Amino acid sequence: MKKIAFYAPIKPPDHPIPSGDRLIARNLISALTIAGFEVELVSRFIAYSKREAEEILIQRKSNALVEAQKIIASLKNSPPDIWITYHPYCKAPDWLGPLVSKALSIPYVTIEAVRTGQGFEDGGDRWAKWRAEAQAGIRSASLHLAFKSTDRAYLTELLGTDNTIKDIPPFIDTTPPINLPSPSRPANWNPITPVLVTTGMMRPGKKVKNFEILAEALTPLQDLDWNLTLIGGGPEEPAVKKFFAHFDQSRLNFTGAIPHDEVLAHMETADIFTWPGWKEPIGMVYLEAQMMGLPVAALNSMGVPLTVYHERTGLLAEENNMLHFTVNLETLITDKSRRQQLGAAAHESVNRHHSLIAASSQLKEILNNLLASN
């Protein structure tokens, strides 16, 4: 059995704080295991930094070099066949993979190596030194797996070729959940009233902006019959609640941060999933919602169309067209047969194209070809 050393510089896949990054890392390990590889999480070293200060960069890199030497010493007698790093970028450079791979003479692979727009707000690049560190590591890889066309374009520009880039679709574990808890809903909700559900971390930046967009889109629809469950918590929760302060509060259900099985339970009993997805890199939550049979109302922004297919599994509005987003929400709220049709297609689409089984087959072929060529 071929062995893979796996590493995620943002945070390890067993980190206690949930996120899309953590979910993707966990799913990658699962898919690689299904593909027949022995996967070992070789380090929990966190390279990620919220601030670009040079002293942080120097300290992070110094600590990483010490960590790399420890890993080399521990693996040299029985080295893995491949090193895979998930999601290196300017705020989380990979200083481990390139060094360890070179020392052990094994292929180095990146998955979702990206360039973000962060740091350019003032016309310069506050993260330039961090970005250079990330790019140095990315250039040393034998193979890059990309989820998005924008990531492929970035890597092609950085490397000067696309010969080492392979595309893979986003994916999740589509095993039907069992023994889900009964979701908590307001007692006054009519069981025949369509329920919309949305979920996101209530933190500064694009997350809180998405809640604001949703409130704006739903404002003209207050005369329609619908209820809304808002899942998530964080420092911006007061701001999010203020966005919805002008709504009839009896139709809103703020759950706060809840366990994942409760999130799925709310999805299972809802009728529509809506999260605008403004500046959303991929949006794994769309795959989960569609797996639960929900049609999606969102924006055609960045990574959203990677998982939601307009007029097939949901309705996507152009990013800056709030009226279109509102109209799509109105359609799903008022047209039961339409949302049922889209929801059924969404469930089938995720199982066919975005499952662990589908991903494992593709990963097995790609990585075996890499090993055969080395």
mmCIF file of C-alpha atoms in Angstrom:
data_model
loop_
_atom_site.group_PDB
_atom_site.id
_atom_site.type_symbol
_atom_site.label_atom_id
_atom_site.label_comp_id
_atom_site.label_asym_id
_atom_site.label_seq_id
_atom_site.Cartn_x
_atom_site.Cartn_y
_atom_site.Cartn_z
ATOM 1 C CA MET A 1 0.000 0.000 0.000
ATOM 2 C CA LYS A 2 1.395 3.379 -1.035
ATOM 3 C CA LYS A 3 1.809 5.884 1.792
ATOM 4 C CA ILE A 4 0.904 9.571 1.726
ATOM 5 C CA ALA A 5 2.169 12.219 4.130
ATOM 6 C CA PHE A 6 -0.631 14.781 4.511
ATOM 7 C CA TYR A 7 -0.334 18.344 5.814
ATOM 8 C CA ALA A 8 -2.612 21.403 6.002
ATOM 9 C CA PRO A 9 -0.746 24.619 6.910
ATOM 10 C CA ILE A 10 -3.910 26.607 7.715
ATOM 11 C CA LYS A 11 -4.943 24.227 10.483
ATOM 12 C CA PRO A 12 -4.943 20.447 10.899
ATOM 13 C CA PRO A 13 -8.050 18.503 9.872
ATOM 14 C CA ASP A 14 -8.653 17.522 13.496
ATOM 15 C CA HIS A 15 -8.658 21.157 14.669
ATOM 16 C CA PRO A 16 -11.569 21.848 17.066
ATOM 17 C CA ILE A 17 -12.873 24.901 15.152
ATOM 18 C CA PRO A 18 -15.077 23.911 12.187
ATOM 19 C CA SER A 19 -14.582 25.532 8.788
ATOM 20 C CA GLY A 20 -14.781 24.796 5.097
ATOM 21 C CA ASP A 21 -11.014 24.283 5.016
ATOM 22 C CA ARG A 22 -11.183 21.698 7.775
ATOM 23 C CA LEU A 23 -14.018 19.896 6.010
ATOM 24 C CA ILE A 24 -12.141 19.743 2.705
ATOM 25 C CA ALA A 25 -8.994 18.452 4.418
ATOM 26 C CA ARG A 26 -10.976 15.716 6.166
ATOM 27 C CA ASN A 27 -12.716 14.764 2.936
ATOM 28 C CA LEU A 28 -9.388 14.579 1.112
ATOM 29 C CA ILE A 29 -8.011 12.161 3.684
ATOM 30 C CA SER A 30 -11.162 10.045 3.401
ATOM 31 C CA ALA A 31 -11.071 9.999 -0.405
ATOM 32 C CA LEU A 32 -7.373 9.105 -0.469
ATOM 33 C CA THR A 33 -8.007 6.281 1.991
ATOM 34 C CA ILE A 34 -10.871 4.947 -0.137
ATOM 35 C CA ALA A 35 -8.513 5.141 -3.127
ATOM 36 C CA GLY A 36 -6.258 2.649 -1.378
ATOM 37 C CA PHE A 37 -3.563 4.896 0.066
ATOM 38 C CA GLU A 38 -2.304 4.848 3.641
ATOM 39 C CA VAL A 39 -2.615 8.463 4.788
ATOM 40 C CA GLU A 40 -0.729 9.905 7.747
ATOM 41 C CA LEU A 41 -1.208 13.405 9.138
ATOM 42 C CA VAL A 42 2.483 14.138 9.569
ATOM 43 C CA SER A 43 2.269 17.538 11.242
ATOM 44 C CA ARG A 44 -0.159 19.811 13.062
ATOM 45 C CA PHE A 45 2.094 22.827 12.638
ATOM 46 C CA ILE A 46 0.003 25.927 11.866
ATOM 47 C CA ALA A 47 1.669 28.328 9.446
ATOM 48 C CA TYR A 48 -1.427 30.538 9.142
ATOM 49 C CA SER A 49 -1.274 34.109 10.419
ATOM 50 C CA LYS A 50 -3.992 36.730 10.639
ATOM 51 C CA ARG A 51 -1.373 39.501 10.502
ATOM 52 C CA GLU A 52 1.369 40.093 7.968
ATOM 53 C CA ALA A 53 3.954 41.524 10.404
ATOM 54 C CA GLU A 54 7.483 40.552 9.361
ATOM 55 C CA GLU A 55 8.408 39.418 12.878
ATOM 56 C CA ILE A 56 5.575 36.885 12.740
ATOM 57 C CA LEU A 57 6.799 35.652 9.356
ATOM 58 C CA ILE A 58 10.342 35.217 10.651
ATOM 59 C CA GLN A 59 9.199 33.343 13.760
ATOM 60 C CA ARG A 60 6.736 31.121 11.862
ATOM 61 C CA LYS A 61 9.373 30.161 9.290
ATOM 62 C CA SER A 62 11.984 29.488 11.967
ATOM 63 C CA ASN A 63 9.598 27.204 13.840
ATOM 64 C CA ALA A 64 8.645 25.492 10.587
ATOM 65 C CA LEU A 65 12.252 24.682 9.750
ATOM 66 C CA VAL A 66 12.673 23.033 13.151
ATOM 67 C CA GLU A 67 9.463 21.071 12.556
ATOM 68 C CA ALA A 68 10.675 19.975 9.116
ATOM 69 C CA GLN A 69 13.866 18.520 10.523
ATOM 70 C CA LYS A 70 11.887 16.570 13.122
ATOM 71 C CA ILE A 71 9.658 15.148 10.390
ATOM 72 C CA ILE A 72 12.631 14.184 8.230
ATOM 73 C CA ALA A 73 14.213 12.356 11.154
ATOM 74 C CA SER A 74 10.992 10.506 11.942
ATOM 75 C CA LEU A 75 10.277 9.458 8.335
ATOM 76 C CA LYS A 76 13.702 8.743 6.874
ATOM 77 C CA ASN A 77 13.746 5.042 7.781
ATOM 78 C CA SER A 78 10.298 4.436 6.259
ATOM 79 C CA PRO A 79 9.517 7.356 3.970
ATOM 80 C CA PRO A 80 6.086 7.947 2.441
ATOM 81 C CA ASP A 81 5.656 7.688 -1.306
ATOM 82 C CA ILE A 82 4.087 11.155 -1.719
ATOM 83 C CA TRP A 83 3.780 14.349 0.315
ATOM 84 C CA ILE A 84 0.483 16.250 -0.132
ATOM 85 C CA THR A 85 -0.100 19.759 1.183
ATOM 86 C CA TYR A 86 -3.636 21.102 1.194
ATOM 87 C CA HIS A 87 -4.229 24.825 0.580
ATOM 88 C CA PRO A 88 -0.906 26.684 0.739
ATOM 89 C CA TYR A 89 -1.271 30.430 0.101
ATOM 90 C CA CYS A 90 0.065 33.773 1.259
ATOM 91 C CA LYS A 91 -1.321 33.590 4.807
ATOM 92 C CA ALA A 92 -0.297 29.944 5.202
ATOM 93 C CA PRO A 93 2.896 29.127 3.268
ATOM 94 C CA ASP A 94 4.129 25.564 3.238
ATOM 95 C CA TRP A 95 7.656 25.473 4.582
ATOM 96 C CA LEU A 96 7.474 21.758 5.464
ATOM 97 C CA GLY A 97 6.510 19.903 2.293
ATOM 98 C CA PRO A 98 9.244 21.177 -0.034
ATOM 99 C CA LEU A 99 12.033 20.508 2.488
ATOM 100 C CA VAL A 100 10.830 17.083 3.585
ATOM 101 C CA SER A 101 10.044 15.942 0.041
ATOM 102 C CA LYS A 102 13.489 16.954 -1.179
ATOM 103 C CA ALA A 103 15.230 15.285 1.756
ATOM 104 C CA LEU A 104 13.293 12.041 1.256
ATOM 105 C CA SER A 105 13.339 12.184 -2.575
ATOM 106 C CA ILE A 106 9.568 11.881 -2.923
ATOM 107 C CA PRO A 107 7.067 13.821 -5.078
ATOM 108 C CA TYR A 108 5.578 16.950 -3.540
ATOM 109 C CA VAL A 109 1.921 17.673 -4.388
ATOM 110 C CA THR A 110 -0.281 20.670 -3.610
ATOM 111 C CA ILE A 111 -4.068 20.763 -3.550
ATOM 112 C CA GLU A 112 -5.850 24.122 -3.828
ATOM 113 C CA ALA A 113 -2.738 26.280 -3.959
ATOM 114 C CA VAL A 114 -4.249 29.718 -4.478
ATOM 115 C CA ARG A 115 -3.692 33.430 -4.761
ATOM 116 C CA THR A 116 -6.108 35.606 -2.808
ATOM 117 C CA GLY A 117 -6.937 39.273 -3.232
ATOM 118 C CA GLN A 118 -6.120 39.987 0.383
ATOM 119 C CA GLY A 119 -3.531 42.632 1.130
ATOM 120 C CA PHE A 120 -4.022 44.770 -1.964
ATOM 121 C CA GLU A 121 -6.626 47.117 -0.462
ATOM 122 C CA ASP A 122 -4.251 50.091 -0.218
ATOM 123 C CA GLY A 123 -2.806 49.676 -3.701
ATOM 124 C CA GLY A 124 0.261 47.751 -2.536
ATOM 125 C CA ASP A 125 0.680 44.212 -1.276
ATOM 126 C CA ARG A 126 0.899 43.992 2.494
ATOM 127 C CA TRP A 127 1.421 40.232 2.257
ATOM 128 C CA ALA A 128 4.153 40.390 -0.410
ATOM 129 C CA LYS A 129 6.839 38.689 1.695
ATOM 130 C CA TRP A 130 4.464 35.974 2.842
ATOM 131 C CA ARG A 131 3.239 35.532 -0.727
ATOM 132 C CA ALA A 132 6.805 35.082 -1.944
ATOM 133 C CA GLU A 133 7.374 32.349 0.642
ATOM 134 C CA ALA A 134 4.195 30.543 -0.409
ATOM 135 C CA GLN A 135 5.041 30.809 -4.103
ATOM 136 C CA ALA A 136 8.557 29.455 -3.584
ATOM 137 C CA GLY A 137 7.087 26.311 -2.114
ATOM 138 C CA ILE A 138 4.392 26.027 -4.777
ATOM 139 C CA ARG A 139 6.976 26.241 -7.572
ATOM 140 C CA SER A 140 8.817 23.229 -6.163
ATOM 141 C CA ALA A 141 5.845 20.863 -6.449
ATOM 142 C CA SER A 142 5.689 18.016 -8.940
ATOM 143 C CA LEU A 143 1.906 18.226 -9.262
ATOM 144 C CA HIS A 144 -0.919 20.645 -8.449
ATOM 145 C CA LEU A 145 -4.585 19.689 -8.058
ATOM 146 C CA ALA A 146 -6.971 22.604 -8.616
ATOM 147 C CA PHE A 147 -10.652 22.918 -7.731
ATOM 148 C CA LYS A 148 -11.291 26.169 -9.623
ATOM 149 C CA SER A 149 -10.433 27.608 -13.032
ATOM 150 C CA THR A 150 -9.121 30.748 -11.317
ATOM 151 C CA ASP A 151 -6.652 28.628 -9.335
ATOM 152 C CA ARG A 152 -5.547 26.898 -12.536
ATOM 153 C CA ALA A 153 -5.016 30.294 -14.168
ATOM 154 C CA TYR A 154 -2.976 31.506 -11.196
ATOM 155 C CA LEU A 155 -0.780 28.416 -11.186
ATOM 156 C CA THR A 156 -0.278 28.576 -14.939
ATOM 157 C CA GLU A 157 0.854 32.182 -14.634
ATOM 158 C CA LEU A 158 3.122 31.406 -11.687
ATOM 159 C CA LEU A 159 4.678 28.291 -13.213
ATOM 160 C CA GLY A 160 4.692 29.381 -16.853
ATOM 161 C CA THR A 161 2.994 26.114 -17.838
ATOM 162 C CA ASP A 162 -0.060 24.012 -17.019
ATOM 163 C CA ASN A 163 1.704 20.683 -17.530
ATOM 164 C CA THR A 164 1.709 19.893 -13.801
ATOM 165 C CA ILE A 165 -1.891 20.996 -13.092
ATOM 166 C CA LYS A 166 -4.854 18.628 -12.854
ATOM 167 C CA ASP A 167 -8.480 19.642 -12.222
ATOM 168 C CA ILE A 168 -10.643 17.912 -9.614
ATOM 169 C CA PRO A 169 -14.216 18.797 -8.564
ATOM 170 C CA PRO A 170 -15.078 19.711 -4.964
ATOM 171 C CA PHE A 171 -16.541 16.758 -3.068
ATOM 172 C CA ILE A 172 -18.039 15.652 0.246
ATOM 173 C CA ASP A 173 -18.992 12.506 2.097
ATOM 174 C CA THR A 174 -22.439 11.656 0.728
ATOM 175 C CA THR A 175 -23.138 8.814 3.148
ATOM 176 C CA PRO A 176 -26.740 9.395 4.296
ATOM 177 C CA PRO A 177 -26.686 10.712 7.865
ATOM 178 C CA ILE A 178 -28.522 8.589 10.419
ATOM 179 C CA ASN A 179 -30.152 9.364 13.754
ATOM 180 C CA LEU A 180 -30.211 13.096 13.196
ATOM 181 C CA PRO A 181 -31.700 15.048 16.110
ATOM 182 C CA SER A 182 -35.003 16.812 15.749
ATOM 183 C CA PRO A 183 -34.262 20.445 14.895
ATOM 184 C CA SER A 184 -35.523 23.086 17.286
ATOM 185 C CA ARG A 185 -38.091 25.362 15.649
ATOM 186 C CA PRO A 186 -40.399 28.069 16.972
ATOM 187 C CA ALA A 187 -43.687 26.537 18.128
ATOM 188 C CA ASN A 188 -45.717 29.074 16.155
ATOM 189 C CA TRP A 189 -44.338 28.012 12.748
ATOM 190 C CA ASN A 190 -46.949 26.552 10.411
ATOM 191 C CA PRO A 191 -45.690 23.168 9.098
ATOM 192 C CA ILE A 192 -46.840 23.991 5.544
ATOM 193 C CA THR A 193 -44.945 27.293 5.397
ATOM 194 C CA PRO A 194 -41.733 26.997 3.328
ATOM 195 C CA VAL A 195 -38.615 27.132 5.476
ATOM 196 C CA LEU A 196 -35.437 28.721 4.213
ATOM 197 C CA VAL A 197 -32.177 27.832 5.937
ATOM 198 C CA THR A 198 -28.863 29.641 5.814
ATOM 199 C CA THR A 199 -25.628 29.025 7.645
ATOM 200 C CA GLY A 200 -22.365 30.890 8.014
ATOM 201 C CA MET A 201 -19.877 32.016 10.613
ATOM 202 C CA MET A 202 -20.803 35.464 11.912
ATOM 203 C CA ARG A 203 -17.384 37.043 11.678
ATOM 204 C CA PRO A 204 -16.084 40.272 10.135
ATOM 205 C CA GLY A 205 -15.516 40.578 6.397
ATOM 206 C CA LYS A 206 -17.283 38.680 3.672
ATOM 207 C CA LYS A 207 -19.186 36.398 6.055
ATOM 208 C CA VAL A 208 -21.125 39.195 7.706
ATOM 209 C CA LYS A 209 -21.519 40.868 4.306
ATOM 210 C CA ASN A 210 -23.313 37.765 3.024
ATOM 211 C CA PHE A 211 -25.862 37.978 5.827
ATOM 212 C CA GLU A 212 -26.421 41.614 4.941
ATOM 213 C CA ILE A 213 -26.983 40.693 1.282
ATOM 214 C CA LEU A 214 -29.490 38.021 2.270
ATOM 215 C CA ALA A 215 -31.449 40.429 4.462
ATOM 216 C CA GLU A 216 -31.553 42.951 1.637
ATOM 217 C CA ALA A 217 -32.778 40.340 -0.855
ATOM 218 C CA LEU A 218 -35.532 39.095 1.457
ATOM 219 C CA THR A 219 -36.775 42.551 2.452
ATOM 220 C CA PRO A 220 -39.136 42.955 -0.559
ATOM 221 C CA LEU A 221 -40.574 39.475 0.095
ATOM 222 C CA GLN A 222 -41.975 40.069 3.574
ATOM 223 C CA ASP A 223 -45.568 39.781 2.366
ATOM 224 C CA LEU A 224 -44.928 36.184 1.233
ATOM 225 C CA ASP A 225 -45.380 33.177 3.509
ATOM 226 C CA TRP A 226 -41.952 31.880 4.591
ATOM 227 C CA ASN A 227 -39.788 31.321 7.651
ATOM 228 C CA LEU A 228 -36.009 31.490 7.970
ATOM 229 C CA THR A 229 -33.529 29.550 10.092
ATOM 230 C CA LEU A 230 -30.184 31.318 10.526
ATOM 231 C CA ILE A 231 -27.404 29.021 11.733
ATOM 232 C CA GLY A 232 -24.109 30.339 13.016
ATOM 233 C CA GLY A 233 -22.455 32.380 15.698
ATOM 234 C CA GLY A 234 -19.506 34.672 16.168
ATOM 235 C CA PRO A 235 -18.469 38.201 17.092
ATOM 236 C CA GLU A 236 -20.700 39.779 14.438
ATOM 237 C CA GLU A 237 -23.905 38.133 15.651
ATOM 238 C CA PRO A 238 -25.336 41.460 16.945
ATOM 239 C CA ALA A 239 -24.680 43.045 13.547
ATOM 240 C CA VAL A 240 -26.356 40.135 11.742
ATOM 241 C CA LYS A 241 -29.430 40.386 13.960
ATOM 242 C CA LYS A 242 -29.562 44.116 13.250
ATOM 243 C CA PHE A 243 -29.730 43.381 9.485
ATOM 244 C CA PHE A 244 -32.945 41.430 10.188
ATOM 245 C CA ALA A 245 -34.349 43.753 12.856
ATOM 246 C CA HIS A 246 -37.070 45.109 10.528
ATOM 247 C CA PHE A 247 -38.477 41.617 9.863
ATOM 248 C CA ASP A 248 -41.283 39.990 11.827
ATOM 249 C CA GLN A 249 -39.132 38.222 14.408
ATOM 250 C CA SER A 250 -41.618 35.366 14.760
ATOM 251 C CA ARG A 251 -40.579 34.098 11.321
ATOM 252 C CA LEU A 252 -36.858 34.028 12.216
ATOM 253 C CA ASN A 253 -35.000 31.281 14.083
ATOM 254 C CA PHE A 254 -31.467 32.202 15.180
ATOM 255 C CA THR A 255 -29.870 28.958 16.374
ATOM 256 C CA GLY A 256 -26.398 30.228 17.198
ATOM 257 C CA ALA A 257 -23.449 27.914 16.589
ATOM 258 C CA ILE A 258 -24.644 24.299 16.709
ATOM 259 C CA PRO A 259 -23.083 20.846 16.100
ATOM 260 C CA HIS A 260 -22.816 19.589 12.541
ATOM 261 C CA ASP A 261 -25.497 16.933 12.939
ATOM 262 C CA GLU A 262 -27.948 19.625 14.022
ATOM 263 C CA VAL A 263 -27.059 21.688 10.949
ATOM 264 C CA LEU A 264 -27.884 18.696 8.753
ATOM 265 C CA ALA A 265 -31.108 18.148 10.700
ATOM 266 C CA HIS A 266 -32.222 21.691 9.929
ATOM 267 C CA MET A 267 -31.360 21.157 6.270
ATOM 268 C CA GLU A 268 -33.262 17.868 6.189
ATOM 269 C CA THR A 269 -36.460 19.535 7.357
ATOM 270 C CA ALA A 270 -36.109 22.772 5.360
ATOM 271 C CA ASP A 271 -37.339 23.547 1.843
ATOM 272 C CA ILE A 272 -34.719 25.942 0.447
ATOM 273 C CA PHE A 273 -31.054 26.606 1.146
ATOM 274 C CA THR A 274 -29.877 30.161 0.637
ATOM 275 C CA TRP A 275 -26.447 31.637 1.231
ATOM 276 C CA PRO A 276 -25.501 34.441 -1.166
ATOM 277 C CA GLY A 277 -21.926 33.194 -1.559
ATOM 278 C CA TRP A 278 -20.484 36.631 -2.279
ATOM 279 C CA LYS A 279 -16.717 36.075 -2.749
ATOM 280 C CA GLU A 280 -17.149 32.428 -1.716
ATOM 281 C CA PRO A 281 -14.046 30.423 -2.774
ATOM 282 C CA ILE A 282 -15.843 27.084 -3.090
ATOM 283 C CA GLY A 283 -18.741 26.800 -0.681
ATOM 284 C CA MET A 284 -18.776 23.240 0.619
ATOM 285 C CA VAL A 285 -22.009 24.041 2.441
ATOM 286 C CA TYR A 286 -23.819 24.059 -0.915
ATOM 287 C CA LEU A 287 -22.838 20.444 -1.459
ATOM 288 C CA GLU A 288 -24.139 19.502 1.981
ATOM 289 C CA ALA A 289 -27.434 21.304 1.431
ATOM 290 C CA GLN A 290 -27.927 19.701 -1.973
ATOM 291 C CA MET A 291 -27.019 16.297 -0.541
ATOM 292 C CA MET A 292 -29.955 16.827 1.817
ATOM 293 C CA GLY A 293 -32.196 17.471 -1.194
ATOM 294 C CA LEU A 294 -32.435 21.250 -1.008
ATOM 295 C CA PRO A 295 -32.549 23.589 -4.007
ATOM 296 C CA VAL A 296 -30.160 26.519 -3.686
ATOM 297 C CA ALA A 297 -30.656 30.248 -4.130
ATOM 298 C CA ALA A 298 -27.307 32.049 -4.339
ATOM 299 C CA LEU A 299 -25.129 34.382 -6.362
ATOM 300 C CA ASN A 300 -23.081 33.397 -9.388
ATOM 301 C CA SER A 301 -19.924 34.421 -7.529
ATOM 302 C CA MET A 302 -16.433 32.905 -7.594
ATOM 303 C CA GLY A 303 -16.672 29.245 -6.543
ATOM 304 C CA VAL A 304 -20.452 28.938 -6.163
ATOM 305 C CA PRO A 305 -21.093 27.612 -9.716
ATOM 306 C CA LEU A 306 -18.554 24.840 -9.055
ATOM 307 C CA THR A 307 -21.165 23.131 -6.911
ATOM 308 C CA VAL A 308 -24.521 24.742 -7.800
ATOM 309 C CA TYR A 309 -25.742 24.455 -11.391
ATOM 310 C CA HIS A 310 -28.116 27.213 -12.487
ATOM 311 C CA GLU A 311 -31.569 25.993 -13.506
ATOM 312 C CA ARG A 312 -30.501 22.408 -12.707
ATOM 313 C CA THR A 313 -29.849 22.250 -8.958
ATOM 314 C CA GLY A 314 -30.600 25.819 -7.956
ATOM 315 C CA LEU A 315 -31.057 29.389 -9.126
ATOM 316 C CA LEU A 316 -28.036 31.692 -9.356
ATOM 317 C CA ALA A 317 -28.219 35.466 -9.712
ATOM 318 C CA GLU A 318 -25.461 37.621 -11.114
ATOM 319 C CA GLU A 319 -23.234 38.904 -8.332
ATOM 320 C CA ASN A 320 -24.324 42.545 -8.477
ATOM 321 C CA ASN A 321 -27.977 41.951 -9.381
ATOM 322 C CA MET A 322 -29.894 42.062 -6.110
ATOM 323 C CA LEU A 323 -33.246 42.157 -7.894
ATOM 324 C CA HIS A 324 -32.414 38.885 -9.666
ATOM 325 C CA PHE A 325 -31.490 37.275 -6.348
ATOM 326 C CA THR A 326 -34.794 38.434 -4.859
ATOM 327 C CA VAL A 327 -36.746 37.091 -7.846
ATOM 328 C CA ASN A 328 -35.021 33.706 -7.522
ATOM 329 C CA LEU A 329 -35.902 33.546 -3.831
ATOM 330 C CA GLU A 330 -39.492 34.448 -4.648
ATOM 331 C CA THR A 331 -39.652 31.683 -7.268
ATOM 332 C CA LEU A 332 -38.484 29.009 -4.848
ATOM 333 C CA ILE A 333 -40.716 30.259 -2.040
ATOM 334 C CA THR A 334 -43.879 30.317 -4.143
ATOM 335 C CA ASP A 335 -43.325 27.407 -6.540
ATOM 336 C CA LYS A 336 -43.320 24.112 -4.608
ATOM 337 C CA SER A 337 -42.990 21.903 -7.679
ATOM 338 C CA ARG A 338 -39.997 23.908 -8.920
ATOM 339 C CA ARG A 339 -38.115 23.631 -5.677
ATOM 340 C CA GLN A 340 -38.884 19.922 -5.421
ATOM 341 C CA GLN A 341 -37.632 19.364 -8.968
ATOM 342 C CA LEU A 342 -34.408 21.293 -8.341
ATOM 343 C CA GLY A 343 -33.930 19.643 -4.941
ATOM 344 C CA ALA A 344 -34.175 16.139 -6.372
ATOM 345 C CA ALA A 345 -31.697 17.026 -9.130
ATOM 346 C CA ALA A 346 -29.378 18.581 -6.542
ATOM 347 C CA HIS A 347 -29.310 15.371 -4.495
ATOM 348 C CA GLU A 348 -28.545 13.283 -7.582
ATOM 349 C CA SER A 349 -25.850 15.699 -8.798
ATOM 350 C CA VAL A 350 -23.913 15.600 -5.532
ATOM 351 C CA ASN A 351 -24.014 11.821 -5.338
ATOM 352 C CA ARG A 352 -22.941 11.378 -8.945
ATOM 353 C CA HIS A 353 -20.295 14.074 -9.363
ATOM 354 C CA HIS A 354 -19.187 15.278 -5.918
ATOM 355 C CA SER A 355 -18.961 12.166 -3.735
ATOM 356 C CA LEU A 356 -15.986 10.629 -1.982
ATOM 357 C CA ILE A 357 -16.237 7.651 -4.327
ATOM 358 C CA ALA A 358 -16.066 9.825 -7.435
ATOM 359 C CA ALA A 359 -13.148 11.804 -6.006
ATOM 360 C CA SER A 360 -11.254 8.711 -4.845
ATOM 361 C CA SER A 361 -11.322 7.223 -8.328
ATOM 362 C CA GLN A 362 -9.896 10.375 -9.851
ATOM 363 C CA LEU A 363 -7.270 10.853 -7.145
ATOM 364 C CA LYS A 364 -6.149 7.238 -7.475
ATOM 365 C CA GLU A 365 -5.563 7.594 -11.203
ATOM 366 C CA ILE A 366 -3.772 10.948 -10.926
ATOM 367 C CA LEU A 367 -1.450 9.930 -8.099
ATOM 368 C CA ASN A 368 -0.656 6.497 -9.493
ATOM 369 C CA ASN A 369 0.314 8.141 -12.778
ATOM 370 C CA LEU A 370 2.568 10.513 -10.832
ATOM 371 C CA LEU A 371 4.277 7.634 -9.033
ATOM 372 C CA ALA A 372 4.718 5.703 -12.273
ATOM 373 C CA SER A 373 6.466 8.676 -13.867
ATOM 374 C CA ASN A 374 8.946 9.134 -11.006
#
